[in-house]
């Protein structure tokens, strides 16, 4: 492929990405639905008949709306009907509850789900229905015969706890369905667009740094192998280039965090966060992440197995100055183990308990990557304690970090330059806490760090993988 043809392909891809981004954010900005809640029709009688006394969109279905309307009519007798759509996050059996004084009814897909009708005090009734993911018509009716006016709504998915029905999943009957579908489709593909831009930014940052490093390869290598004084002289000479590299890297991570990080509830995840009544949609970020991590984990598992099978014990544990690696590894493991002894048997958050319980029931959901549940299930075969996971994470972290420092020394980097970074590595409070906490981020982050370092290693040693495993001579 000629240079001109490659240039045309790159230009075409760049133009395509820009157009895709403009369409994506144009839909997110201009087709965004500004209201949530349900369309309400208030009647000054108990039969939902005659001309309505009030029509509006109620952002929240609650007793406060009833009491506010009560103050506008002379009698304490009225009826209300709310209509619209409910966004169901995933296919399941849902249980709905109404707690009202007096009567209330809840319909979904024109089917009566909760019948809490009649003249009565505060009564709570429930009903369940099988719902598929997506929008469903919903109607809620309430009648006030006298006395207190109370209405509360709640729902439950599967065997989870009852929680108040969030207004974020409710859409008024006046919603523009086509626009809403386009908006939801844009939100579904937003992570893919942002991931493409993150790759472009990473390619630009990495390309600039690699080109500069290649142009000054001999000078950089000599500075790293020389005394600290020589290195400081080299740093002062190239301080502008160092500063540009740092700013580019920080800019990449800042842009990535602003665009791709998990937003607070009710906010969009792009450069100008705005309050928005989003409803649960398919988590395409999770789907892409699961696939990506499964490929990386399978690749590294294969690489380690092939490496062990093709080498003797002496080659694995001693040859090529492996004593340096094992010294770093034992020191790091010992320091990290102190954290585990102080917080035995490890740290767990609500996410951790959720994942841990799933390995007991063998009923996995898609909230966390499936591969992480398999990872926990495998470790529980050794010992049924969170400490097993913490010990394994300590060994992984110590191994990956020690291998990176060992590789630098094998390449001729003065060990004095690695020492402060190694001390920072083993004494870092976040690393110490993360190692003993049951979070999916720990093993995945280590896989990504190892993969990124391997790519860097290919640039340094000028090797290619072909059909060989990524772990070669070192």
PDB file of C-alpha atoms in Angstrom, residues 3-295:
ATOM      1  CA  UNK A   3       2.068   6.265   1.162  1.00  0.00           C
ATOM      2  CA  UNK A   4      -0.484   8.354  -0.728  1.00  0.00           C
ATOM      3  CA  UNK A   5      -3.124   5.647  -0.415  1.00  0.00           C
ATOM      4  CA  UNK A   6      -2.515   5.341   3.327  1.00  0.00           C
ATOM      5  CA  UNK A   7      -2.837   9.095   3.658  1.00  0.00           C
ATOM      6  CA  UNK A   8      -6.181   9.036   1.826  1.00  0.00           C
ATOM      7  CA  UNK A   9      -7.457   6.233   4.071  1.00  0.00           C
ATOM      8  CA  UNK A  10      -6.421   8.127   7.218  1.00  0.00           C
ATOM      9  CA  UNK A  11      -8.069  11.304   5.941  1.00  0.00           C
ATOM     10  CA  UNK A  12     -11.262   9.405   5.124  1.00  0.00           C
ATOM     11  CA  UNK A  13     -11.360   7.809   8.572  1.00  0.00           C
ATOM     12  CA  UNK A  14     -10.740  11.181  10.235  1.00  0.00           C
ATOM     13  CA  UNK A  15     -13.543  12.855   8.259  1.00  0.00           C
ATOM     14  CA  UNK A  16     -15.863   9.934   9.017  1.00  0.00           C
ATOM     15  CA  UNK A  17     -15.124  10.128  12.749  1.00  0.00           C
ATOM     16  CA  UNK A  18     -15.731  13.888  12.798  1.00  0.00           C
ATOM     17  CA  UNK A  19     -19.053  13.536  10.936  1.00  0.00           C
ATOM     18  CA  UNK A  20     -20.117  10.666  13.194  1.00  0.00           C
ATOM     19  CA  UNK A  21     -19.302  12.753  16.273  1.00  0.00           C
ATOM     20  CA  UNK A  22     -21.228  15.766  14.957  1.00  0.00           C
ATOM     21  CA  UNK A  23     -24.298  13.610  14.266  1.00  0.00           C
ATOM     22  CA  UNK A  24     -23.968  11.850  17.633  1.00  0.00           C
ATOM     23  CA  UNK A  25     -23.793  15.022  19.710  1.00  0.00           C
ATOM     24  CA  UNK A  26     -26.307  16.834  17.529  1.00  0.00           C
ATOM     25  CA  UNK A  27     -28.863  14.159  18.383  1.00  0.00           C
ATOM     26  CA  UNK A  28     -27.890  14.213  22.077  1.00  0.00           C
ATOM     27  CA  UNK A  29     -28.260  17.987  22.283  1.00  0.00           C
ATOM     28  CA  UNK A  30     -31.210  18.821  20.015  1.00  0.00           C
ATOM     29  CA  UNK A  31     -33.399  15.701  20.385  1.00  0.00           C
ATOM     30  CA  UNK A  32     -33.052  15.476  24.096  1.00  0.00           C
ATOM     31  CA  UNK A  33     -36.299  15.022  26.018  1.00  0.00           C
ATOM     32  CA  UNK A  34     -36.556  17.767  28.608  1.00  0.00           C
ATOM     33  CA  UNK A  35     -39.409  16.362  30.699  1.00  0.00           C
ATOM     34  CA  UNK A  36     -39.973  13.308  32.805  1.00  0.00           C
ATOM     35  CA  UNK A  37     -42.887  12.154  34.885  1.00  0.00           C
ATOM     36  CA  UNK A  38     -46.404  11.516  33.570  1.00  0.00           C
ATOM     37  CA  UNK A  39     -49.172  13.528  31.920  1.00  0.00           C
ATOM     38  CA  UNK A  40     -51.762  14.273  34.630  1.00  0.00           C
ATOM     39  CA  UNK A  41     -55.469  15.045  34.233  1.00  0.00           C
ATOM     40  CA  UNK A  42     -57.224  16.335  37.385  1.00  0.00           C
ATOM     41  CA  UNK A  43     -61.015  16.172  37.822  1.00  0.00           C
ATOM     42  CA  UNK A  44     -63.130  17.921  40.459  1.00  0.00           C
ATOM     43  CA  UNK A  45     -65.242  14.772  40.832  1.00  0.00           C
ATOM     44  CA  UNK A  46     -64.736  11.110  41.694  1.00  0.00           C
ATOM     45  CA  UNK A  47     -65.534   9.584  38.276  1.00  0.00           C
ATOM     46  CA  UNK A  48     -62.766  10.970  35.981  1.00  0.00           C
ATOM     47  CA  UNK A  49     -65.537  12.573  33.944  1.00  0.00           C
ATOM     48  CA  UNK A  50     -66.389  15.962  32.519  1.00  0.00           C
ATOM     49  CA  UNK A  51     -64.011  18.742  31.611  1.00  0.00           C
ATOM     50  CA  UNK A  52     -60.734  18.459  33.516  1.00  0.00           C
ATOM     51  CA  UNK A  53     -60.006  20.998  36.219  1.00  0.00           C
ATOM     52  CA  UNK A  54     -56.278  20.866  35.456  1.00  0.00           C
ATOM     53  CA  UNK A  55     -53.926  19.207  32.962  1.00  0.00           C
ATOM     54  CA  UNK A  56     -50.158  19.255  33.303  1.00  0.00           C
ATOM     55  CA  UNK A  57     -47.052  17.074  33.439  1.00  0.00           C
ATOM     56  CA  UNK A  58     -46.304  15.914  36.966  1.00  0.00           C
ATOM     57  CA  UNK A  59     -42.551  15.358  37.322  1.00  0.00           C
ATOM     58  CA  UNK A  60     -43.222  13.411  40.520  1.00  0.00           C
ATOM     59  CA  UNK A  61     -46.219  11.244  41.419  1.00  0.00           C
ATOM     60  CA  UNK A  62     -46.647  11.797  45.139  1.00  0.00           C
ATOM     61  CA  UNK A  63     -48.938  12.946  47.909  1.00  0.00           C
ATOM     62  CA  UNK A  64     -47.631  16.483  47.485  1.00  0.00           C
ATOM     63  CA  UNK A  65     -49.298  16.725  44.053  1.00  0.00           C
ATOM     64  CA  UNK A  66     -52.611  15.620  45.576  1.00  0.00           C
ATOM     65  CA  UNK A  67     -52.459  18.137  48.393  1.00  0.00           C
ATOM     66  CA  UNK A  68     -51.505  20.928  46.025  1.00  0.00           C
ATOM     67  CA  UNK A  69     -54.546  20.234  43.827  1.00  0.00           C
ATOM     68  CA  UNK A  70     -56.808  19.902  46.889  1.00  0.00           C
ATOM     69  CA  UNK A  71     -56.143  23.545  47.747  1.00  0.00           C
ATOM     70  CA  UNK A  72     -57.543  24.679  44.376  1.00  0.00           C
ATOM     71  CA  UNK A  73     -61.025  23.115  44.719  1.00  0.00           C
ATOM     72  CA  UNK A  74     -63.751  23.655  47.371  1.00  0.00           C
ATOM     73  CA  UNK A  75     -64.494  19.990  48.152  1.00  0.00           C
ATOM     74  CA  UNK A  76     -62.178  17.232  49.350  1.00  0.00           C
ATOM     75  CA  UNK A  77     -63.312  14.873  46.625  1.00  0.00           C
ATOM     76  CA  UNK A  78     -61.513  14.527  43.317  1.00  0.00           C
ATOM     77  CA  UNK A  79     -59.893  12.054  40.927  1.00  0.00           C
ATOM     78  CA  UNK A  80     -56.671  12.039  38.921  1.00  0.00           C
ATOM     79  CA  UNK A  81     -55.396  10.024  35.975  1.00  0.00           C
ATOM     80  CA  UNK A  82     -51.718   9.882  34.996  1.00  0.00           C
ATOM     81  CA  UNK A  83     -50.703   8.535  31.601  1.00  0.00           C
ATOM     82  CA  UNK A  84     -47.425   8.032  29.809  1.00  0.00           C
ATOM     83  CA  UNK A  85     -44.671   5.478  29.387  1.00  0.00           C
ATOM     84  CA  UNK A  86     -42.374   3.575  31.711  1.00  0.00           C
ATOM     85  CA  UNK A  87     -38.865   2.616  30.579  1.00  0.00           C
ATOM     86  CA  UNK A  88     -38.004  -0.940  31.660  1.00  0.00           C
ATOM     87  CA  UNK A  89     -34.210  -1.438  31.984  1.00  0.00           C
ATOM     88  CA  UNK A  90     -34.190  -5.193  31.369  1.00  0.00           C
ATOM     89  CA  UNK A  91     -36.577  -8.068  30.799  1.00  0.00           C
ATOM     90  CA  UNK A  92     -37.755  -9.501  34.124  1.00  0.00           C
ATOM     91  CA  UNK A  93     -40.720  -9.956  36.432  1.00  0.00           C
ATOM     92  CA  UNK A  94     -41.515  -6.625  38.114  1.00  0.00           C
ATOM     93  CA  UNK A  95     -43.639  -6.123  41.209  1.00  0.00           C
ATOM     94  CA  UNK A  96     -45.391  -2.781  41.642  1.00  0.00           C
ATOM     95  CA  UNK A  97     -46.967  -1.395  44.819  1.00  0.00           C
ATOM     96  CA  UNK A  98     -49.359   1.450  45.525  1.00  0.00           C
ATOM     97  CA  UNK A  99     -49.930   2.770  49.036  1.00  0.00           C
ATOM     98  CA  UNK A 100     -52.906   5.081  49.034  1.00  0.00           C
ATOM     99  CA  UNK A 101     -55.736   6.718  50.942  1.00  0.00           C
ATOM    100  CA  UNK A 102     -58.249   6.310  49.204  1.00  0.00           C
ATOM    101  CA  UNK A 103     -58.318   4.160  46.048  1.00  0.00           C
ATOM    102  CA  UNK A 104     -55.567   3.696  43.453  1.00  0.00           C
ATOM    103  CA  UNK A 105     -55.066   1.528  40.362  1.00  0.00           C
ATOM    104  CA  UNK A 106     -51.976   0.887  38.223  1.00  0.00           C
ATOM    105  CA  UNK A 107     -52.161  -0.349  34.612  1.00  0.00           C
ATOM    106  CA  UNK A 108     -49.267  -1.341  32.332  1.00  0.00           C
ATOM    107  CA  UNK A 109     -49.856  -2.298  28.697  1.00  0.00           C
ATOM    108  CA  UNK A 110     -53.593  -1.820  29.428  1.00  0.00           C
ATOM    109  CA  UNK A 111     -53.385  -4.626  31.992  1.00  0.00           C
ATOM    110  CA  UNK A 112     -54.452  -4.055  35.605  1.00  0.00           C
ATOM    111  CA  UNK A 113     -51.371  -4.751  37.734  1.00  0.00           C
ATOM    112  CA  UNK A 114     -52.347  -3.269  41.120  1.00  0.00           C
ATOM    113  CA  UNK A 115     -55.949  -2.990  42.310  1.00  0.00           C
ATOM    114  CA  UNK A 116     -55.995  -0.866  45.452  1.00  0.00           C
ATOM    115  CA  UNK A 117     -59.434   0.611  44.830  1.00  0.00           C
ATOM    116  CA  UNK A 118     -62.246   1.446  47.207  1.00  0.00           C
ATOM    117  CA  UNK A 119     -62.870   3.803  50.088  1.00  0.00           C
ATOM    118  CA  UNK A 120     -60.305   3.063  52.776  1.00  0.00           C
ATOM    119  CA  UNK A 121     -57.538   4.444  54.887  1.00  0.00           C
ATOM    120  CA  UNK A 122     -53.860   3.969  54.095  1.00  0.00           C
ATOM    121  CA  UNK A 123     -53.585   0.541  52.407  1.00  0.00           C
ATOM    122  CA  UNK A 124     -50.686  -0.987  50.496  1.00  0.00           C
ATOM    123  CA  UNK A 125     -51.267  -3.513  47.714  1.00  0.00           C
ATOM    124  CA  UNK A 126     -48.930  -5.109  45.176  1.00  0.00           C
ATOM    125  CA  UNK A 127     -49.073  -6.878  41.833  1.00  0.00           C
ATOM    126  CA  UNK A 128     -46.490  -8.322  39.446  1.00  0.00           C
ATOM    127  CA  UNK A 129     -46.108  -8.490  35.689  1.00  0.00           C
ATOM    128  CA  UNK A 130     -43.555  -9.850  33.205  1.00  0.00           C
ATOM    129  CA  UNK A 131     -42.097  -6.946  31.213  1.00  0.00           C
ATOM    130  CA  UNK A 132     -39.622  -6.817  28.356  1.00  0.00           C
ATOM    131  CA  UNK A 133     -36.903  -4.211  28.066  1.00  0.00           C
ATOM    132  CA  UNK A 134     -38.053  -0.924  26.559  1.00  0.00           C
ATOM    133  CA  UNK A 135     -41.036   1.436  26.805  1.00  0.00           C
ATOM    134  CA  UNK A 136     -44.473   0.342  27.984  1.00  0.00           C
ATOM    135  CA  UNK A 137     -47.678   2.417  28.331  1.00  0.00           C
ATOM    136  CA  UNK A 138     -48.567   3.086  31.962  1.00  0.00           C
ATOM    137  CA  UNK A 139     -51.729   4.513  33.530  1.00  0.00           C
ATOM    138  CA  UNK A 140     -52.236   5.357  37.199  1.00  0.00           C
ATOM    139  CA  UNK A 141     -55.603   6.316  38.646  1.00  0.00           C
ATOM    140  CA  UNK A 142     -56.369   7.812  42.039  1.00  0.00           C
ATOM    141  CA  UNK A 143     -59.631   8.795  43.718  1.00  0.00           C
ATOM    142  CA  UNK A 144     -60.074  10.878  46.866  1.00  0.00           C
ATOM    143  CA  UNK A 145     -63.333  10.315  48.766  1.00  0.00           C
ATOM    144  CA  UNK A 146     -62.495  12.459  51.801  1.00  0.00           C
ATOM    145  CA  UNK A 147     -60.073  12.627  54.683  1.00  0.00           C
ATOM    146  CA  UNK A 148     -56.351  12.340  54.035  1.00  0.00           C
ATOM    147  CA  UNK A 149     -55.023  12.255  50.457  1.00  0.00           C
ATOM    148  CA  UNK A 150     -51.991   9.954  50.180  1.00  0.00           C
ATOM    149  CA  UNK A 151     -50.370   8.151  47.234  1.00  0.00           C
ATOM    150  CA  UNK A 152     -46.991   6.413  47.128  1.00  0.00           C
ATOM    151  CA  UNK A 153     -45.569   4.229  44.345  1.00  0.00           C
ATOM    152  CA  UNK A 154     -42.844   1.582  44.552  1.00  0.00           C
ATOM    153  CA  UNK A 155     -41.423  -1.210  42.425  1.00  0.00           C
ATOM    154  CA  UNK A 156     -39.276  -4.306  42.776  1.00  0.00           C
ATOM    155  CA  UNK A 157     -37.262  -6.212  40.188  1.00  0.00           C
ATOM    156  CA  UNK A 158     -36.992  -9.941  40.812  1.00  0.00           C
ATOM    157  CA  UNK A 159     -36.033 -10.655  44.416  1.00  0.00           C
ATOM    158  CA  UNK A 160     -34.512  -7.237  45.106  1.00  0.00           C
ATOM    159  CA  UNK A 161     -35.873  -4.804  47.691  1.00  0.00           C
ATOM    160  CA  UNK A 162     -38.839  -2.515  47.061  1.00  0.00           C
ATOM    161  CA  UNK A 163     -37.719   1.025  46.199  1.00  0.00           C
ATOM    162  CA  UNK A 164     -39.743   4.149  45.326  1.00  0.00           C
ATOM    163  CA  UNK A 165     -40.639   4.233  41.642  1.00  0.00           C
ATOM    164  CA  UNK A 166     -38.073   6.663  40.160  1.00  0.00           C
ATOM    165  CA  UNK A 167     -39.481   9.469  38.062  1.00  0.00           C
ATOM    166  CA  UNK A 168     -36.477   9.116  35.740  1.00  0.00           C
ATOM    167  CA  UNK A 169     -38.066   6.014  34.173  1.00  0.00           C
ATOM    168  CA  UNK A 170     -41.398   7.750  33.516  1.00  0.00           C
ATOM    169  CA  UNK A 171     -42.200   9.637  30.318  1.00  0.00           C
ATOM    170  CA  UNK A 172     -45.313  11.784  29.703  1.00  0.00           C
ATOM    171  CA  UNK A 173     -47.836  10.761  27.059  1.00  0.00           C
ATOM    172  CA  UNK A 174     -46.900  13.829  25.005  1.00  0.00           C
ATOM    173  CA  UNK A 175     -43.354  12.595  24.447  1.00  0.00           C
ATOM    174  CA  UNK A 176     -42.163  12.463  20.830  1.00  0.00           C
ATOM    175  CA  UNK A 177     -41.514   8.755  20.462  1.00  0.00           C
ATOM    176  CA  UNK A 178     -39.334   8.977  17.311  1.00  0.00           C
ATOM    177  CA  UNK A 179     -37.110  11.665  18.815  1.00  0.00           C
ATOM    178  CA  UNK A 180     -36.842   9.720  22.033  1.00  0.00           C
ATOM    179  CA  UNK A 181     -35.803   6.559  20.155  1.00  0.00           C
ATOM    180  CA  UNK A 182     -33.132   8.470  18.257  1.00  0.00           C
ATOM    181  CA  UNK A 183     -31.914  10.018  21.501  1.00  0.00           C
ATOM    182  CA  UNK A 184     -31.675   6.606  23.172  1.00  0.00           C
ATOM    183  CA  UNK A 185     -29.850   5.170  20.148  1.00  0.00           C
ATOM    184  CA  UNK A 186     -27.363   8.042  20.321  1.00  0.00           C
ATOM    185  CA  UNK A 187     -26.783   7.354  24.017  1.00  0.00           C
ATOM    186  CA  UNK A 188     -26.288   3.677  23.221  1.00  0.00           C
ATOM    187  CA  UNK A 189     -23.516   4.404  20.708  1.00  0.00           C
ATOM    188  CA  UNK A 190     -21.976   7.284  22.654  1.00  0.00           C
ATOM    189  CA  UNK A 191     -19.388   5.092  24.458  1.00  0.00           C
ATOM    190  CA  UNK A 192     -18.170   3.673  21.132  1.00  0.00           C
ATOM    191  CA  UNK A 193     -17.665   7.180  19.701  1.00  0.00           C
ATOM    192  CA  UNK A 194     -15.860   8.330  22.833  1.00  0.00           C
ATOM    193  CA  UNK A 195     -13.699   5.202  22.784  1.00  0.00           C
ATOM    194  CA  UNK A 196     -12.683   5.974  19.193  1.00  0.00           C
ATOM    195  CA  UNK A 197     -11.672   9.508  20.178  1.00  0.00           C
ATOM    196  CA  UNK A 198      -9.749   8.146  23.169  1.00  0.00           C
ATOM    197  CA  UNK A 199      -7.846   5.836  20.805  1.00  0.00           C
ATOM    198  CA  UNK A 200      -7.097   8.772  18.495  1.00  0.00           C
ATOM    199  CA  UNK A 201      -5.811  10.876  21.397  1.00  0.00           C
ATOM    200  CA  UNK A 202      -3.717   7.984  22.669  1.00  0.00           C
ATOM    201  CA  UNK A 203      -2.285   7.406  19.183  1.00  0.00           C
ATOM    202  CA  UNK A 204      -1.369  11.086  18.875  1.00  0.00           C
ATOM    203  CA  UNK A 205       0.228  11.273  22.326  1.00  0.00           C
ATOM    204  CA  UNK A 206       2.011   7.953  21.950  1.00  0.00           C
ATOM    205  CA  UNK A 207       3.083   8.714  18.390  1.00  0.00           C
ATOM    206  CA  UNK A 208       4.623  12.058  19.332  1.00  0.00           C
ATOM    207  CA  UNK A 209       6.525  10.544  22.262  1.00  0.00           C
ATOM    208  CA  UNK A 210       7.699   7.507  20.255  1.00  0.00           C
ATOM    209  CA  UNK A 211       8.911   9.641  17.341  1.00  0.00           C
ATOM    210  CA  UNK A 212      10.807  11.905  19.702  1.00  0.00           C
ATOM    211  CA  UNK A 213      12.274   8.913  21.560  1.00  0.00           C
ATOM    212  CA  UNK A 214      13.420   7.319  18.288  1.00  0.00           C
ATOM    213  CA  UNK A 215      15.037  10.555  17.150  1.00  0.00           C
ATOM    214  CA  UNK A 216      17.022  10.757  20.397  1.00  0.00           C
ATOM    215  CA  UNK A 217      17.234   7.039  21.237  1.00  0.00           C
ATOM    216  CA  UNK A 218      20.977   6.915  21.754  1.00  0.00           C
ATOM    217  CA  UNK A 219      21.020  10.097  23.836  1.00  0.00           C
ATOM    218  CA  UNK A 220      18.142   8.894  26.048  1.00  0.00           C
ATOM    219  CA  UNK A 221      19.701   5.454  26.556  1.00  0.00           C
ATOM    220  CA  UNK A 222      23.041   7.007  27.489  1.00  0.00           C
ATOM    221  CA  UNK A 223      21.366   9.347  29.988  1.00  0.00           C
ATOM    222  CA  UNK A 224      19.461   6.519  31.710  1.00  0.00           C
ATOM    223  CA  UNK A 225      22.610   4.428  32.066  1.00  0.00           C
ATOM    224  CA  UNK A 226      24.756   7.318  33.247  1.00  0.00           C
ATOM    225  CA  UNK A 227      25.032   8.914  36.665  1.00  0.00           C
ATOM    226  CA  UNK A 228      22.216  11.021  38.143  1.00  0.00           C
ATOM    227  CA  UNK A 229      24.177  14.190  37.375  1.00  0.00           C
ATOM    228  CA  UNK A 230      24.371  13.274  33.682  1.00  0.00           C
ATOM    229  CA  UNK A 231      20.662  12.534  33.639  1.00  0.00           C
ATOM    230  CA  UNK A 232      19.815  15.915  35.184  1.00  0.00           C
ATOM    231  CA  UNK A 233      21.891  17.596  32.487  1.00  0.00           C
ATOM    232  CA  UNK A 234      19.971  15.692  29.824  1.00  0.00           C
ATOM    233  CA  UNK A 235      16.671  16.605  31.494  1.00  0.00           C
ATOM    234  CA  UNK A 236      17.497  20.307  31.574  1.00  0.00           C
ATOM    235  CA  UNK A 237      18.422  20.213  27.890  1.00  0.00           C
ATOM    236  CA  UNK A 238      15.112  18.596  26.916  1.00  0.00           C
ATOM    237  CA  UNK A 239      12.839  20.075  29.589  1.00  0.00           C
ATOM    238  CA  UNK A 240      10.459  21.625  27.032  1.00  0.00           C
ATOM    239  CA  UNK A 241       9.911  18.266  25.344  1.00  0.00           C
ATOM    240  CA  UNK A 242       9.332  16.610  28.728  1.00  0.00           C
ATOM    241  CA  UNK A 243       6.776  19.286  29.613  1.00  0.00           C
ATOM    242  CA  UNK A 244       4.950  18.846  26.292  1.00  0.00           C
ATOM    243  CA  UNK A 245       4.799  15.080  26.832  1.00  0.00           C
ATOM    244  CA  UNK A 246       3.418  15.506  30.349  1.00  0.00           C
ATOM    245  CA  UNK A 247       0.794  18.033  29.216  1.00  0.00           C
ATOM    246  CA  UNK A 248      -0.292  15.807  26.325  1.00  0.00           C
ATOM    247  CA  UNK A 249      -0.625  12.838  28.650  1.00  0.00           C
ATOM    248  CA  UNK A 250      -2.565  14.817  31.266  1.00  0.00           C
ATOM    249  CA  UNK A 251      -4.803  16.245  28.558  1.00  0.00           C
ATOM    250  CA  UNK A 252      -5.572  12.769  27.279  1.00  0.00           C
ATOM    251  CA  UNK A 253      -6.538  11.482  30.712  1.00  0.00           C
ATOM    252  CA  UNK A 254      -8.562  14.621  31.490  1.00  0.00           C
ATOM    253  CA  UNK A 255     -10.516  14.326  28.260  1.00  0.00           C
ATOM    254  CA  UNK A 256     -11.012  10.622  28.816  1.00  0.00           C
ATOM    255  CA  UNK A 257     -12.327  11.237  32.349  1.00  0.00           C
ATOM    256  CA  UNK A 258     -14.698  14.010  31.245  1.00  0.00           C
ATOM    257  CA  UNK A 259     -16.153  12.005  28.392  1.00  0.00           C
ATOM    258  CA  UNK A 260     -16.025   8.358  29.407  1.00  0.00           C
ATOM    259  CA  UNK A 261     -16.222   8.248  33.177  1.00  0.00           C
ATOM    260  CA  UNK A 262     -19.420   7.088  34.864  1.00  0.00           C
ATOM    261  CA  UNK A 263     -21.583  10.223  35.296  1.00  0.00           C
ATOM    262  CA  UNK A 264     -23.515  11.066  38.450  1.00  0.00           C
ATOM    263  CA  UNK A 265     -27.186   9.992  38.397  1.00  0.00           C
ATOM    264  CA  UNK A 266     -29.166  12.234  36.083  1.00  0.00           C
ATOM    265  CA  UNK A 267     -26.179  13.606  34.161  1.00  0.00           C
ATOM    266  CA  UNK A 268     -24.884  13.004  30.673  1.00  0.00           C
ATOM    267  CA  UNK A 269     -21.260  11.949  30.272  1.00  0.00           C
ATOM    268  CA  UNK A 270     -19.914  14.445  27.785  1.00  0.00           C
ATOM    269  CA  UNK A 271     -17.920  17.634  27.930  1.00  0.00           C
ATOM    270  CA  UNK A 272     -20.745  19.823  29.228  1.00  0.00           C
ATOM    271  CA  UNK A 273     -22.615  17.739  31.849  1.00  0.00           C
ATOM    272  CA  UNK A 274     -26.276  18.714  32.091  1.00  0.00           C
ATOM    273  CA  UNK A 275     -29.098  17.519  34.282  1.00  0.00           C
ATOM    274  CA  UNK A 276     -31.231  15.191  32.220  1.00  0.00           C
ATOM    275  CA  UNK A 277     -34.065  12.727  32.842  1.00  0.00           C
ATOM    276  CA  UNK A 278     -32.281   9.742  31.405  1.00  0.00           C
ATOM    277  CA  UNK A 279     -33.818   6.315  31.715  1.00  0.00           C
ATOM    278  CA  UNK A 280     -31.897   3.064  32.034  1.00  0.00           C
ATOM    279  CA  UNK A 281     -30.558   1.928  28.671  1.00  0.00           C
ATOM    280  CA  UNK A 282     -28.378  -0.944  27.525  1.00  0.00           C
ATOM    281  CA  UNK A 283     -24.919  -0.466  29.030  1.00  0.00           C
ATOM    282  CA  UNK A 284     -22.822  -0.703  25.875  1.00  0.00           C
ATOM    283  CA  UNK A 285     -19.738   0.337  27.851  1.00  0.00           C
ATOM    284  CA  UNK A 286     -20.073  -2.799  29.942  1.00  0.00           C
ATOM    285  CA  UNK A 287     -20.576  -4.998  26.886  1.00  0.00           C
ATOM    286  CA  UNK A 288     -17.505  -3.585  25.115  1.00  0.00           C
ATOM    287  CA  UNK A 289     -15.435  -3.834  28.294  1.00  0.00           C
ATOM    288  CA  UNK A 290     -16.409  -7.445  28.909  1.00  0.00           C
ATOM    289  CA  UNK A 291     -15.386  -8.465  25.393  1.00  0.00           C
ATOM    290  CA  UNK A 292     -12.118  -6.528  25.536  1.00  0.00           C
ATOM    291  CA  UNK A 293     -11.120  -7.916  28.932  1.00  0.00           C
ATOM    292  CA  UNK A 294     -12.036 -11.470  27.971  1.00  0.00           C
ATOM    293  CA  UNK A 295      -9.697 -11.272  24.963  1.00  0.00           C
TER     294      UNK A 295
END
